[in-house]
Amino acid sequence: MSLSTPVTVRSLSPVLSRAGQWHLLSGIQEAEGGVARYHYISENRNARVSTEITGYTVSALLELYDRSCEDSYLEAAARGGDLLVKAWDGRSSAMPFEWSASGVLPEHHSYFFDNGIIARALLRLWRATGSQQYLDMAVCCGESMSRDFVNRHDIHPILTLPGKCPVARDARWSRSSDCYQLKSALAWLDLYEVTGNESFRSEFEWTLERALQTHGEFFDHEPQNHRIMDRLHAYGYFLEAILAVSERPEVRQALEEGIEREAAHLRAVRHEFERSDANAQLLRVRLWADAQGAVALNQEAAAQEARWAAAYQMESEDPRLDGGFNFGRREGVLSNYSNPVSTAFCLQALALWDDYQQGLPLADRRSLI
């Protein structure tokens, strides 16, 4: 049983097939099942294994499995899920930021955002396999989000482990408690739908209310224009999250305003610095918002964003690179990163765009990677 309404099973397009093979063969998923944050192209090495990125990759592999029914994708997703279960720090009752087979890490933190991404991936894997350990770990992550990160005013973005002391915040969006955290809070909504636990639903509603009140100011917090692209990536998380409740009038207004805001900023700054995932995120939101009858699709803009995202898929005789998506481009120069999240977001966005063009029904928004 899949978390989302199944996409019509068909042969994967060349873009999706190559992206899928990159996930399976590039070595970005290491032997233990964990996935590196990215691959350094020039140094030909992986960054450390990230629990969040492993979660994203599990979701991407399940997307490929849902579309193709090829067991290799489900098997790789299960290896990633097993690593996430193994990575849980039982002494702290927390999910660490990174994982190492040696257990030696330079930093030991837990992120609110990461927990939500991991929980949603594990829920999707549980629905695909029926394995109780994935549901149980998803619940552990959701409970940690509520117990350890929520405070009287907002959400602590990062905690130290094992003491669970909040890390000092700064101007970086990832170290703030802003509207982007709503994507992680989707885990609470998904857990409520599975468990019936009202506390999960109320936590999501509280986070939604706060995000709707503050999202209009999100770009005001970044005075440096060259960093707007990173903010676009984060703001995309907010737009993706509110798709879950797009039937509400105030959410439809926020979606319409937010899509216009995201598109305008993207086009204003992409010539200086562009992230492939920002294009994919906006395209996904446009397509799902249209499918839900919330915001009509601007087909010309969507086609443009699809082209921009597709342009980042790499071609190489090296299987460590071929089919993956590059992180981005700064002043015309490609980055040094072959990126699993960029690949996951772009493959899903381009798959949805293909579905739309072929007149196929889009998968339920709960399949959002």
PDB file of N, CA and C in Angstrom, residues 251-332:
ATOM      1  N   VAL A 251      -5.220  29.867   2.989  1.00  0.00           N
ATOM      2  CA  VAL A 251      -4.081  29.140   2.425  1.00  0.00           C
ATOM      3  C   VAL A 251      -4.021  29.350   0.922  1.00  0.00           C
ATOM      4  N   ARG A 252      -5.150  29.345   0.265  1.00  0.00           N
ATOM      5  CA  ARG A 252      -5.160  29.601  -1.185  1.00  0.00           C
ATOM      6  C   ARG A 252      -4.587  30.979  -1.490  1.00  0.00           C
ATOM      7  N   GLN A 253      -4.920  31.933  -0.667  1.00  0.00           N
ATOM      8  CA  GLN A 253      -4.366  33.278  -0.867  1.00  0.00           C
ATOM      9  C   GLN A 253      -2.849  33.262  -0.677  1.00  0.00           C
ATOM     10  N   ALA A 254      -2.395  32.576   0.358  1.00  0.00           N
ATOM     11  CA  ALA A 254      -0.958  32.490   0.610  1.00  0.00           C
ATOM     12  C   ALA A 254      -0.247  31.754  -0.524  1.00  0.00           C
ATOM     13  N   LEU A 255      -0.877  30.701  -1.058  1.00  0.00           N
ATOM     14  CA  LEU A 255      -0.288  29.977  -2.180  1.00  0.00           C
ATOM     15  C   LEU A 255      -0.148  30.873  -3.398  1.00  0.00           C
ATOM     16  N   GLU A 256      -1.204  31.593  -3.733  1.00  0.00           N
ATOM     17  CA  GLU A 256      -1.168  32.466  -4.911  1.00  0.00           C
ATOM     18  C   GLU A 256      -0.107  33.549  -4.759  1.00  0.00           C
ATOM     19  N   GLU A 257      -0.100  34.206  -3.591  1.00  0.00           N
ATOM     20  CA  GLU A 257       0.878  35.258  -3.346  1.00  0.00           C
ATOM     21  C   GLU A 257       2.295  34.673  -3.298  1.00  0.00           C
ATOM     22  N   GLY A 258       2.422  33.510  -2.666  1.00  0.00           N
ATOM     23  CA  GLY A 258       3.737  32.904  -2.497  1.00  0.00           C
ATOM     24  C   GLY A 258       4.342  32.444  -3.810  1.00  0.00           C
ATOM     25  N   ILE A 259       3.538  31.858  -4.689  1.00  0.00           N
ATOM     26  CA  ILE A 259       4.038  31.433  -5.998  1.00  0.00           C
ATOM     27  C   ILE A 259       4.540  32.640  -6.778  1.00  0.00           C
ATOM     28  N   GLU A 260       3.787  33.722  -6.756  1.00  0.00           N
ATOM     29  CA  GLU A 260       4.213  34.934  -7.457  1.00  0.00           C
ATOM     30  C   GLU A 260       5.503  35.495  -6.854  1.00  0.00           C
ATOM     31  N   ARG A 261       5.591  35.484  -5.541  1.00  0.00           N
ATOM     32  CA  ARG A 261       6.789  35.998  -4.862  1.00  0.00           C
ATOM     33  C   ARG A 261       8.009  35.135  -5.203  1.00  0.00           C
ATOM     34  N   GLU A 262       7.838  33.823  -5.129  1.00  0.00           N
ATOM     35  CA  GLU A 262       8.931  32.906  -5.417  1.00  0.00           C
ATOM     36  C   GLU A 262       9.399  33.047  -6.867  1.00  0.00           C
ATOM     37  N   ALA A 263       8.449  33.114  -7.787  1.00  0.00           N
ATOM     38  CA  ALA A 263       8.796  33.211  -9.205  1.00  0.00           C
ATOM     39  C   ALA A 263       9.514  34.515  -9.517  1.00  0.00           C
ATOM     40  N   ALA A 264       9.068  35.606  -8.920  1.00  0.00           N
ATOM     41  CA  ALA A 264       9.696  36.904  -9.185  1.00  0.00           C
ATOM     42  C   ALA A 264      11.125  36.937  -8.669  1.00  0.00           C
ATOM     43  N   HIS A 265      11.339  36.462  -7.454  1.00  0.00           N
ATOM     44  CA  HIS A 265      12.695  36.440  -6.896  1.00  0.00           C
ATOM     45  C   HIS A 265      13.600  35.514  -7.708  1.00  0.00           C
ATOM     46  N   LEU A 266      13.072  34.358  -8.100  1.00  0.00           N
ATOM     47  CA  LEU A 266      13.873  33.402  -8.857  1.00  0.00           C
ATOM     48  C   LEU A 266      14.398  34.034 -10.141  1.00  0.00           C
ATOM     49  N   ARG A 267      13.531  34.696 -10.858  1.00  0.00           N
ATOM     50  CA  ARG A 267      13.923  35.283 -12.124  1.00  0.00           C
ATOM     51  C   ARG A 267      14.821  36.505 -11.955  1.00  0.00           C
ATOM     52  N   ALA A 268      14.745  37.136 -10.811  1.00  0.00           N
ATOM     53  CA  ALA A 268      15.570  38.315 -10.564  1.00  0.00           C
ATOM     54  C   ALA A 268      17.022  37.968 -10.232  1.00  0.00           C
ATOM     55  N   VAL A 269      17.238  36.791  -9.614  1.00  0.00           N
ATOM     56  CA  VAL A 269      18.585  36.497  -9.099  1.00  0.00           C
ATOM     57  C   VAL A 269      19.271  35.307  -9.759  1.00  0.00           C
ATOM     58  N   ARG A 270      18.562  34.526 -10.578  1.00  0.00           N
ATOM     59  CA  ARG A 270      19.136  33.279 -11.079  1.00  0.00           C
ATOM     60  C   ARG A 270      20.369  33.489 -11.962  1.00  0.00           C
ATOM     61  N   HIS A 271      20.523  34.647 -12.587  1.00  0.00           N
ATOM     62  CA  HIS A 271      21.697  34.872 -13.427  1.00  0.00           C
ATOM     63  C   HIS A 271      22.970  34.981 -12.602  1.00  0.00           C
ATOM     64  N   GLU A 272      22.833  35.311 -11.306  1.00  0.00           N
ATOM     65  CA  GLU A 272      23.994  35.390 -10.423  1.00  0.00           C
ATOM     66  C   GLU A 272      24.258  34.051  -9.748  1.00  0.00           C
ATOM     67  N   PHE A 273      23.221  33.457  -9.223  1.00  0.00           N
ATOM     68  CA  PHE A 273      23.331  32.187  -8.511  1.00  0.00           C
ATOM     69  C   PHE A 273      21.999  31.478  -8.620  1.00  0.00           C
ATOM     70  N   GLU A 274      22.042  30.239  -9.101  1.00  0.00           N
ATOM     71  CA  GLU A 274      20.818  29.453  -9.264  1.00  0.00           C
ATOM     72  C   GLU A 274      21.003  28.078  -8.650  1.00  0.00           C
ATOM     73  N   ARG A 275      20.000  27.637  -7.917  1.00  0.00           N
ATOM     74  CA  ARG A 275      19.953  26.281  -7.382  1.00  0.00           C
ATOM     75  C   ARG A 275      18.968  25.475  -8.216  1.00  0.00           C
ATOM     76  N   SER A 276      19.384  24.274  -8.627  1.00  0.00           N
ATOM     77  CA  SER A 276      18.482  23.436  -9.410  1.00  0.00           C
ATOM     78  C   SER A 276      17.230  23.083  -8.623  1.00  0.00           C
ATOM     79  N   ASP A 277      17.381  22.864  -7.313  1.00  0.00           N
ATOM     80  CA  ASP A 277      16.225  22.436  -6.517  1.00  0.00           C
ATOM     81  C   ASP A 277      15.178  23.528  -6.375  1.00  0.00           C
ATOM     82  N   ALA A 278      15.583  24.802  -6.433  1.00  0.00           N
ATOM     83  CA  ALA A 278      14.607  25.883  -6.325  1.00  0.00           C
ATOM     84  C   ALA A 278      13.654  25.864  -7.519  1.00  0.00           C
ATOM     85  N   ASN A 279      14.174  25.600  -8.707  1.00  0.00           N
ATOM     86  CA  ASN A 279      13.311  25.465  -9.880  1.00  0.00           C
ATOM     87  C   ASN A 279      12.328  24.311  -9.700  1.00  0.00           C
ATOM     88  N   ALA A 280      12.846  23.173  -9.230  1.00  0.00           N
ATOM     89  CA  ALA A 280      12.003  21.987  -9.064  1.00  0.00           C
ATOM     90  C   ALA A 280      10.921  22.207  -8.011  1.00  0.00           C
ATOM     91  N   GLN A 281      11.270  22.861  -6.929  1.00  0.00           N
ATOM     92  CA  GLN A 281      10.293  23.095  -5.869  1.00  0.00           C
ATOM     93  C   GLN A 281       9.147  23.960  -6.365  1.00  0.00           C
ATOM     94  N   LEU A 282       9.471  25.028  -7.072  1.00  0.00           N
ATOM     95  CA  LEU A 282       8.417  25.908  -7.574  1.00  0.00           C
ATOM     96  C   LEU A 282       7.543  25.180  -8.585  1.00  0.00           C
ATOM     97  N   LEU A 283       8.150  24.375  -9.445  1.00  0.00           N
ATOM     98  CA  LEU A 283       7.374  23.632 -10.431  1.00  0.00           C
ATOM     99  C   LEU A 283       6.429  22.646  -9.746  1.00  0.00           C
ATOM    100  N   ARG A 284       6.905  21.938  -8.740  1.00  0.00           N
ATOM    101  CA  ARG A 284       6.031  21.001  -8.025  1.00  0.00           C
ATOM    102  C   ARG A 284       4.846  21.722  -7.405  1.00  0.00           C
ATOM    103  N   VAL A 285       5.111  22.859  -6.773  1.00  0.00           N
ATOM    104  CA  VAL A 285       4.025  23.606  -6.137  1.00  0.00           C
ATOM    105  C   VAL A 285       3.016  24.070  -7.173  1.00  0.00           C
ATOM    106  N   ARG A 286       3.491  24.589  -8.282  1.00  0.00           N
ATOM    107  CA  ARG A 286       2.572  25.040  -9.336  1.00  0.00           C
ATOM    108  C   ARG A 286       1.651  23.895  -9.783  1.00  0.00           C
ATOM    109  N   LEU A 287       2.251  22.734 -10.033  1.00  0.00           N
ATOM    110  CA  LEU A 287       1.479  21.616 -10.577  1.00  0.00           C
ATOM    111  C   LEU A 287       0.461  21.087  -9.575  1.00  0.00           C
ATOM    112  N   TRP A 288       0.878  20.917  -8.331  1.00  0.00           N
ATOM    113  CA  TRP A 288      -0.065  20.407  -7.331  1.00  0.00           C
ATOM    114  C   TRP A 288      -1.130  21.447  -6.989  1.00  0.00           C
ATOM    115  N   ALA A 289      -0.753  22.732  -6.923  1.00  0.00           N
ATOM    116  CA  ALA A 289      -1.745  23.768  -6.631  1.00  0.00           C
ATOM    117  C   ALA A 289      -2.804  23.809  -7.722  1.00  0.00           C
ATOM    118  N   ASP A 290      -2.402  23.617  -8.968  1.00  0.00           N
ATOM    119  CA  ASP A 290      -3.352  23.573 -10.083  1.00  0.00           C
ATOM    120  C   ASP A 290      -4.234  22.332  -9.996  1.00  0.00           C
ATOM    121  N   ALA A 291      -3.606  21.187  -9.705  1.00  0.00           N
ATOM    122  CA  ALA A 291      -4.368  19.933  -9.620  1.00  0.00           C
ATOM    123  C   ALA A 291      -5.412  19.977  -8.508  1.00  0.00           C
ATOM    124  N   GLN A 292      -5.119  20.724  -7.452  1.00  0.00           N
ATOM    125  CA  GLN A 292      -6.037  20.840  -6.325  1.00  0.00           C
ATOM    126  C   GLN A 292      -7.061  21.955  -6.524  1.00  0.00           C
ATOM    127  N   GLY A 293      -6.979  22.667  -7.645  1.00  0.00           N
ATOM    128  CA  GLY A 293      -7.913  23.748  -7.908  1.00  0.00           C
ATOM    129  C   GLY A 293      -7.665  24.983  -7.061  1.00  0.00           C
ATOM    130  N   ALA A 294      -6.448  25.114  -6.544  1.00  0.00           N
ATOM    131  CA  ALA A 294      -6.133  26.242  -5.661  1.00  0.00           C
ATOM    132  C   ALA A 294      -5.600  27.440  -6.436  1.00  0.00           C
ATOM    133  N   VAL A 295      -4.666  27.208  -7.344  1.00  0.00           N
ATOM    134  CA  VAL A 295      -4.068  28.276  -8.151  1.00  0.00           C
ATOM    135  C   VAL A 295      -3.879  27.745  -9.563  1.00  0.00           C
ATOM    136  N   ALA A 296      -4.445  28.440 -10.544  1.00  0.00           N
ATOM    137  CA  ALA A 296      -4.354  27.989 -11.931  1.00  0.00           C
ATOM    138  C   ALA A 296      -2.900  28.005 -12.398  1.00  0.00           C
ATOM    139  N   LEU A 297      -2.550  27.029 -13.201  1.00  0.00           N
ATOM    140  CA  LEU A 297      -1.167  26.872 -13.653  1.00  0.00           C
ATOM    141  C   LEU A 297      -0.817  27.911 -14.711  1.00  0.00           C
ATOM    142  N   ASN A 298       0.307  28.577 -14.515  1.00  0.00           N
ATOM    143  CA  ASN A 298       0.920  29.414 -15.541  1.00  0.00           C
ATOM    144  C   ASN A 298       1.804  28.480 -16.370  1.00  0.00           C
ATOM    145  N   GLN A 299       1.291  28.003 -17.491  1.00  0.00           N
ATOM    146  CA  GLN A 299       1.977  26.963 -18.250  1.00  0.00           C
ATOM    147  C   GLN A 299       3.307  27.450 -18.814  1.00  0.00           C
ATOM    148  N   GLU A 300       3.360  28.693 -19.239  1.00  0.00           N
ATOM    149  CA  GLU A 300       4.610  29.215 -19.792  1.00  0.00           C
ATOM    150  C   GLU A 300       5.704  29.240 -18.733  1.00  0.00           C
ATOM    151  N   ALA A 301       5.370  29.717 -17.544  1.00  0.00           N
ATOM    152  CA  ALA A 301       6.354  29.764 -16.463  1.00  0.00           C
ATOM    153  C   ALA A 301       6.748  28.362 -16.034  1.00  0.00           C
ATOM    154  N   ALA A 302       5.773  27.445 -15.962  1.00  0.00           N
ATOM    155  CA  ALA A 302       6.078  26.073 -15.554  1.00  0.00           C
ATOM    156  C   ALA A 302       7.008  25.407 -16.562  1.00  0.00           C
ATOM    157  N   ALA A 303       6.761  25.599 -17.840  1.00  0.00           N
ATOM    158  CA  ALA A 303       7.621  25.010 -18.866  1.00  0.00           C
ATOM    159  C   ALA A 303       9.041  25.554 -18.761  1.00  0.00           C
ATOM    160  N   GLN A 304       9.153  26.820 -18.458  1.00  0.00           N
ATOM    161  CA  GLN A 304      10.472  27.437 -18.298  1.00  0.00           C
ATOM    162  C   GLN A 304      11.210  26.828 -17.114  1.00  0.00           C
ATOM    163  N   GLU A 305      10.525  26.672 -15.992  1.00  0.00           N
ATOM    164  CA  GLU A 305      11.155  26.091 -14.798  1.00  0.00           C
ATOM    165  C   GLU A 305      11.527  24.627 -15.018  1.00  0.00           C
ATOM    166  N   ALA A 306      10.720  23.901 -15.799  1.00  0.00           N
ATOM    167  CA  ALA A 306      11.058  22.517 -16.125  1.00  0.00           C
ATOM    168  C   ALA A 306      12.347  22.454 -16.937  1.00  0.00           C
ATOM    169  N   ARG A 307      12.496  23.351 -17.893  1.00  0.00           N
ATOM    170  CA  ARG A 307      13.726  23.385 -18.695  1.00  0.00           C
ATOM    171  C   ARG A 307      14.924  23.734 -17.824  1.00  0.00           C
ATOM    172  N   TRP A 308      14.745  24.702 -16.949  1.00  0.00           N
ATOM    173  CA  TRP A 308      15.862  25.122 -16.091  1.00  0.00           C
ATOM    174  C   TRP A 308      16.292  23.972 -15.173  1.00  0.00           C
ATOM    175  N   ALA A 309      15.328  23.245 -14.615  1.00  0.00           N
ATOM    176  CA  ALA A 309      15.673  22.119 -13.743  1.00  0.00           C
ATOM    177  C   ALA A 309      16.357  21.006 -14.525  1.00  0.00           C
ATOM    178  N   ALA A 310      15.804  20.665 -15.684  1.00  0.00           N
ATOM    179  CA  ALA A 310      16.338  19.556 -16.477  1.00  0.00           C
ATOM    180  C   ALA A 310      17.770  19.816 -16.931  1.00  0.00           C
ATOM    181  N   ALA A 311      18.121  21.085 -17.098  1.00  0.00           N
ATOM    182  CA  ALA A 311      19.454  21.433 -17.584  1.00  0.00           C
ATOM    183  C   ALA A 311      20.556  21.040 -16.612  1.00  0.00           C
ATOM    184  N   TYR A 312      20.211  20.734 -15.372  1.00  0.00           N
ATOM    185  CA  TYR A 312      21.223  20.404 -14.367  1.00  0.00           C
ATOM    186  C   TYR A 312      21.513  18.906 -14.270  1.00  0.00           C
ATOM    187  N   GLN A 313      20.821  18.074 -15.057  1.00  0.00           N
ATOM    188  CA  GLN A 313      21.156  16.654 -15.029  1.00  0.00           C
ATOM    189  C   GLN A 313      22.481  16.434 -15.753  1.00  0.00           C
ATOM    190  N   MET A 314      23.379  15.730 -15.101  1.00  0.00           N
ATOM    191  CA  MET A 314      24.733  15.592 -15.615  1.00  0.00           C
ATOM    192  C   MET A 314      24.861  14.391 -16.545  1.00  0.00           C
ATOM    193  N   GLU A 315      25.723  14.535 -17.542  1.00  0.00           N
ATOM    194  CA  GLU A 315      26.075  13.458 -18.451  1.00  0.00           C
ATOM    195  C   GLU A 315      27.550  13.161 -18.288  1.00  0.00           C
ATOM    196  N   SER A 316      27.880  11.913 -18.063  1.00  0.00           N
ATOM    197  CA  SER A 316      29.268  11.546 -17.826  1.00  0.00           C
ATOM    198  C   SER A 316      29.443  10.051 -18.049  1.00  0.00           C
ATOM    199  N   GLU A 317      30.639   9.656 -18.431  1.00  0.00           N
ATOM    200  CA  GLU A 317      30.955   8.231 -18.485  1.00  0.00           C
ATOM    201  C   GLU A 317      31.194   7.666 -17.091  1.00  0.00           C
ATOM    202  N   ASP A 318      31.305   8.544 -16.109  1.00  0.00           N
ATOM    203  CA  ASP A 318      31.543   8.146 -14.726  1.00  0.00           C
ATOM    204  C   ASP A 318      30.198   7.897 -14.050  1.00  0.00           C
ATOM    205  N   PRO A 319      29.904   6.663 -13.610  1.00  0.00           N
ATOM    206  CA  PRO A 319      28.607   6.377 -12.970  1.00  0.00           C
ATOM    207  C   PRO A 319      28.393   7.139 -11.669  1.00  0.00           C
ATOM    208  N   ARG A 320      29.474   7.673 -11.101  1.00  0.00           N
ATOM    209  CA  ARG A 320      29.319   8.465  -9.883  1.00  0.00           C
ATOM    210  C   ARG A 320      28.662   9.804 -10.159  1.00  0.00           C
ATOM    211  N   LEU A 321      28.607  10.176 -11.451  1.00  0.00           N
ATOM    212  CA  LEU A 321      28.025  11.461 -11.829  1.00  0.00           C
ATOM    213  C   LEU A 321      26.835  11.325 -12.766  1.00  0.00           C
ATOM    214  N   ASP A 322      26.890  10.405 -13.701  1.00  0.00           N
ATOM    215  CA  ASP A 322      25.901  10.343 -14.765  1.00  0.00           C
ATOM    216  C   ASP A 322      24.488  10.149 -14.228  1.00  0.00           C
ATOM    217  N   GLY A 323      23.601  11.038 -14.643  1.00  0.00           N
ATOM    218  CA  GLY A 323      22.198  10.957 -14.253  1.00  0.00           C
ATOM    219  C   GLY A 323      21.845  11.749 -13.023  1.00  0.00           C
ATOM    220  N   GLY A 324      22.847  12.062 -12.190  1.00  0.00           N
ATOM    221  CA  GLY A 324      22.589  12.903 -11.028  1.00  0.00           C
ATOM    222  C   GLY A 324      22.422  14.354 -11.434  1.00  0.00           C
ATOM    223  N   PHE A 325      21.932  15.160 -10.519  1.00  0.00           N
ATOM    224  CA  PHE A 325      21.729  16.586 -10.788  1.00  0.00           C
ATOM    225  C   PHE A 325      22.743  17.404 -10.000  1.00  0.00           C
ATOM    226  N   ASN A 326      23.320  18.369 -10.684  1.00  0.00           N
ATOM    227  CA  ASN A 326      24.242  19.285 -10.033  1.00  0.00           C
ATOM    228  C   ASN A 326      23.469  20.229  -9.123  1.00  0.00           C
ATOM    229  N   PHE A 327      24.116  20.638  -8.046  1.00  0.00           N
ATOM    230  CA  PHE A 327      23.480  21.512  -7.065  1.00  0.00           C
ATOM    231  C   PHE A 327      23.059  22.844  -7.664  1.00  0.00           C
ATOM    232  N   GLY A 328      23.926  23.455  -8.480  1.00  0.00           N
ATOM    233  CA  GLY A 328      23.570  24.763  -9.009  1.00  0.00           C
ATOM    234  C   GLY A 328      24.689  25.398  -9.814  1.00  0.00           C
ATOM    235  N   ARG A 329      24.526  26.683 -10.065  1.00  0.00           N
ATOM    236  CA  ARG A 329      25.449  27.413 -10.910  1.00  0.00           C
ATOM    237  C   ARG A 329      25.612  28.827 -10.345  1.00  0.00           C
ATOM    238  N   ARG A 330      26.850  29.263 -10.205  1.00  0.00           N
ATOM    239  CA  ARG A 330      27.125  30.620  -9.730  1.00  0.00           C
ATOM    240  C   ARG A 330      27.889  31.375 -10.816  1.00  0.00           C
ATOM    241  N   GLU A 331      27.260  32.462 -11.288  1.00  0.00           N
ATOM    242  CA  GLU A 331      27.837  33.273 -12.365  1.00  0.00           C
ATOM    243  C   GLU A 331      28.277  32.403 -13.540  1.00  0.00           C
ATOM    244  N   GLY A 332      27.424  31.462 -13.886  1.00  0.00           N
ATOM    245  CA  GLY A 332      27.645  30.622 -15.050  1.00  0.00           C
ATOM    246  C   GLY A 332      28.482  29.389 -14.829  1.00  0.00           C
TER     247      GLY A 332
END
